[in-house]
Amino acid sequence: MSADTNTTTNTSERGSACGPKVPVQRDGSKPPPPDVSAQMRGPKRSRTTWIVLAVAFAAVIWSLDGTGVSVANLAAGWEGARDILAGLFPPELDGELLQSVGQAALETLQISIAALFFGTIGGLVLAVLMAGNIGAPRWLSGGARLIATVCRSVPELLWALVFVAVVGLGPAAGVYAISLHAAGLLAKLVSEQLEAVDPAPVEAMRMTGASKLATGLLGIIPQARNNIASLVLYQWECNIRSSAIIGFVGAGGIGQALGISMRLFRYQELATLMIALLLLVVAVDQISRFLRGRMGAATR
């Protein structure tokens, strides 16, 4: 009698011979049903990825068709480009020209450093107000975000046109124009670096009763210090290139000399100015790499 009972019990625990065997927990309860949503999450994510790639590919094709970019256009304009490239060589190496190019390069360097100074100050102030983990009042952070958006949305060339009309031709207009754009750009990038720091030390300081100012100065900014310095150094390199562009509207520097040479079709003189600009950018890049290496970055 007991043997029949044990057989019945084992059969009920394992399931019927002709049906699927249901696993049983040690306490006799059945396990929870499988998470169907977790199993479907993989295929849905893969499908979304393919949709995004298809939309991006269609956008690229649409943009190429709308802008008329094609190999045929490049082939058709190759003769004109060849004439310009042939006119660049050899570069003009006249002593008087080299002296004026050197003065223009120094003026470009002065514009970039002065614009970096004003742009960094304005950008850091706006970034601190914009960063969500700093905790500035909403009306203040919203105003700072609006100012930063306006500053970086207007290109340096348009700012230069405005300041040329305000202060006249010369490097001062270039400094003001680049400073505004740099402040708006640094405000966005630096605020994102501040918001990406490890929140644990920040919360620990707040739990001890530290003020928002102390938390920002001692808990947030030190963590993002190296990344902020890297952004500022890169902005310096961008200022060099921007000063060459705004010089076309009379804002001083190498850009102004480049504009004059192009309008007068002095291609050999243009080549000399382009080489000077390239050397200036390379020098600034090497200085930036050196400074980042001193701060602990793994530069080579």
mmCIF file of C-alpha atoms in Angstrom, residues 141-258:
data_model
loop_
_atom_site.group_PDB
_atom_site.id
_atom_site.type_symbol
_atom_site.label_atom_id
_atom_site.label_comp_id
_atom_site.label_asym_id
_atom_site.label_seq_id
_atom_site.Cartn_x
_atom_site.Cartn_y
_atom_site.Cartn_z
ATOM 1 C CA SER A 141 20.178 78.154 -15.307
ATOM 2 C CA GLY A 142 17.525 78.670 -17.992
ATOM 3 C CA GLY A 143 18.790 82.175 -18.716
ATOM 4 C CA ALA A 144 22.391 80.962 -18.884
ATOM 5 C CA ARG A 145 21.398 78.185 -21.272
ATOM 6 C CA LEU A 146 19.595 80.678 -23.535
ATOM 7 C CA ILE A 147 22.602 83.014 -23.615
ATOM 8 C CA ALA A 148 24.965 80.144 -24.430
ATOM 9 C CA THR A 149 22.690 78.929 -27.207
ATOM 10 C CA VAL A 150 22.532 82.367 -28.806
ATOM 11 C CA CYS A 151 26.309 82.841 -28.570
ATOM 12 C CA ARG A 152 27.215 79.572 -30.275
ATOM 13 C CA SER A 153 24.341 79.573 -32.768
ATOM 14 C CA VAL A 154 25.592 82.713 -34.503
ATOM 15 C CA PRO A 155 28.786 81.914 -36.494
ATOM 16 C CA GLU A 156 31.966 83.844 -35.782
ATOM 17 C CA LEU A 157 31.789 85.425 -39.232
ATOM 18 C CA LEU A 158 28.436 87.058 -38.496
ATOM 19 C CA TRP A 159 29.607 88.185 -35.065
ATOM 20 C CA ALA A 160 32.667 89.680 -36.778
ATOM 21 C CA LEU A 161 30.468 91.639 -39.192
ATOM 22 C CA VAL A 162 28.549 93.029 -36.216
ATOM 23 C CA PHE A 163 31.656 94.067 -34.306
ATOM 24 C CA VAL A 164 33.376 95.484 -37.383
ATOM 25 C CA ALA A 165 30.378 97.812 -37.658
ATOM 26 C CA VAL A 166 30.628 98.600 -33.920
ATOM 27 C CA VAL A 167 34.370 99.039 -33.297
ATOM 28 C CA GLY A 168 35.681 99.267 -36.849
ATOM 29 C CA LEU A 169 38.185 97.179 -38.787
ATOM 30 C CA GLY A 170 40.997 95.472 -36.931
ATOM 31 C CA PRO A 171 41.811 92.646 -34.517
ATOM 32 C CA ALA A 172 39.584 93.950 -31.710
ATOM 33 C CA ALA A 173 36.486 93.016 -33.690
ATOM 34 C CA GLY A 174 37.920 89.531 -34.152
ATOM 35 C CA VAL A 175 38.546 89.116 -30.431
ATOM 36 C CA TYR A 176 34.974 90.048 -29.538
ATOM 37 C CA ALA A 177 33.488 87.833 -32.252
ATOM 38 C CA ILE A 178 35.485 84.720 -31.378
ATOM 39 C CA SER A 179 35.007 85.286 -27.637
ATOM 40 C CA LEU A 180 31.220 85.169 -27.889
ATOM 41 C CA HIS A 181 31.148 82.017 -29.977
ATOM 42 C CA ALA A 182 33.794 80.319 -27.794
ATOM 43 C CA ALA A 183 31.870 81.194 -24.626
ATOM 44 C CA GLY A 184 28.688 79.588 -25.950
ATOM 45 C CA LEU A 185 30.485 76.469 -27.131
ATOM 46 C CA LEU A 186 32.531 76.008 -23.957
ATOM 47 C CA ALA A 187 29.436 76.559 -21.826
ATOM 48 C CA LYS A 188 27.712 73.581 -23.427
ATOM 49 C CA LEU A 189 30.711 71.240 -23.442
ATOM 50 C CA VAL A 190 31.943 72.102 -19.940
ATOM 51 C CA SER A 191 28.462 71.833 -18.410
ATOM 52 C CA GLU A 192 28.163 68.332 -19.857
ATOM 53 C CA GLN A 193 31.531 67.412 -18.343
ATOM 54 C CA LEU A 194 30.374 68.718 -14.963
ATOM 55 C CA GLU A 195 27.163 66.705 -15.149
ATOM 56 C CA ALA A 196 29.086 63.509 -16.015
ATOM 57 C CA VAL A 197 31.214 63.372 -12.832
ATOM 58 C CA ASP A 198 30.879 60.618 -10.229
ATOM 59 C CA PRO A 199 27.833 61.541 -8.094
ATOM 60 C CA ALA A 200 28.998 59.625 -4.998
ATOM 61 C CA PRO A 201 31.425 62.280 -3.647
ATOM 62 C CA VAL A 202 28.891 64.993 -4.455
ATOM 63 C CA GLU A 203 26.127 63.267 -2.481
ATOM 64 C CA ALA A 204 28.536 62.618 0.384
ATOM 65 C CA MET A 205 29.350 66.314 0.635
ATOM 66 C CA ARG A 206 25.692 67.283 0.526
ATOM 67 C CA MET A 207 24.876 64.811 3.299
ATOM 68 C CA THR A 208 27.468 66.510 5.498
ATOM 69 C CA GLY A 209 25.657 69.809 5.029
ATOM 70 C CA ALA A 210 27.988 71.429 2.503
ATOM 71 C CA SER A 211 26.577 74.349 0.559
ATOM 72 C CA LYS A 212 25.977 74.272 -3.193
ATOM 73 C CA LEU A 213 28.977 76.534 -3.750
ATOM 74 C CA ALA A 214 31.290 74.331 -1.689
ATOM 75 C CA THR A 215 29.962 71.176 -3.357
ATOM 76 C CA GLY A 216 30.570 72.615 -6.804
ATOM 77 C CA LEU A 217 34.052 73.930 -6.031
ATOM 78 C CA LEU A 218 35.299 70.910 -4.076
ATOM 79 C CA GLY A 219 33.221 67.965 -5.279
ATOM 80 C CA ILE A 220 32.314 68.578 -8.936
ATOM 81 C CA ILE A 221 34.836 70.854 -10.621
ATOM 82 C CA PRO A 222 37.962 68.956 -9.408
ATOM 83 C CA GLN A 223 36.658 65.733 -10.944
ATOM 84 C CA ALA A 224 36.171 67.371 -14.358
ATOM 85 C CA ARG A 225 39.282 69.560 -14.191
ATOM 86 C CA ASN A 226 41.424 67.648 -16.708
ATOM 87 C CA ASN A 227 38.620 67.315 -19.244
ATOM 88 C CA ILE A 228 37.812 71.008 -18.930
ATOM 89 C CA ALA A 229 41.461 71.920 -19.497
ATOM 90 C CA SER A 230 41.522 69.721 -22.601
ATOM 91 C CA LEU A 231 38.436 71.470 -23.973
ATOM 92 C CA VAL A 232 39.955 74.900 -23.340
ATOM 93 C CA LEU A 233 43.184 73.951 -25.113
ATOM 94 C CA TYR A 234 41.238 72.603 -28.076
ATOM 95 C CA GLN A 235 39.250 75.826 -28.181
ATOM 96 C CA TRP A 236 42.547 77.700 -28.486
ATOM 97 C CA GLU A 237 43.326 75.723 -31.645
ATOM 98 C CA CYS A 238 39.825 76.468 -32.945
ATOM 99 C CA ASN A 239 40.388 80.166 -32.285
ATOM 100 C CA ILE A 240 43.405 80.113 -34.609
ATOM 101 C CA ARG A 241 41.309 78.726 -37.454
ATOM 102 C CA SER A 242 38.402 81.041 -36.691
ATOM 103 C CA SER A 243 40.650 84.101 -36.763
ATOM 104 C CA ALA A 244 41.719 83.127 -40.280
ATOM 105 C CA ILE A 245 38.077 83.039 -41.381
ATOM 106 C CA ILE A 246 36.873 86.262 -39.807
ATOM 107 C CA GLY A 247 39.863 88.075 -41.249
ATOM 108 C CA PHE A 248 38.072 87.998 -44.604
ATOM 109 C CA VAL A 249 35.678 90.669 -43.305
ATOM 110 C CA GLY A 250 38.473 92.872 -41.983
ATOM 111 C CA ALA A 251 38.919 91.492 -38.455
ATOM 112 C CA GLY A 252 42.719 91.373 -38.688
ATOM 113 C CA GLY A 253 45.278 88.574 -38.600
ATOM 114 C CA ILE A 254 46.328 86.182 -41.326
ATOM 115 C CA GLY A 255 42.739 85.931 -42.521
ATOM 116 C CA GLN A 256 42.707 89.548 -43.638
ATOM 117 C CA ALA A 257 45.939 89.028 -45.600
ATOM 118 C CA LEU A 258 44.509 85.826 -47.106
#
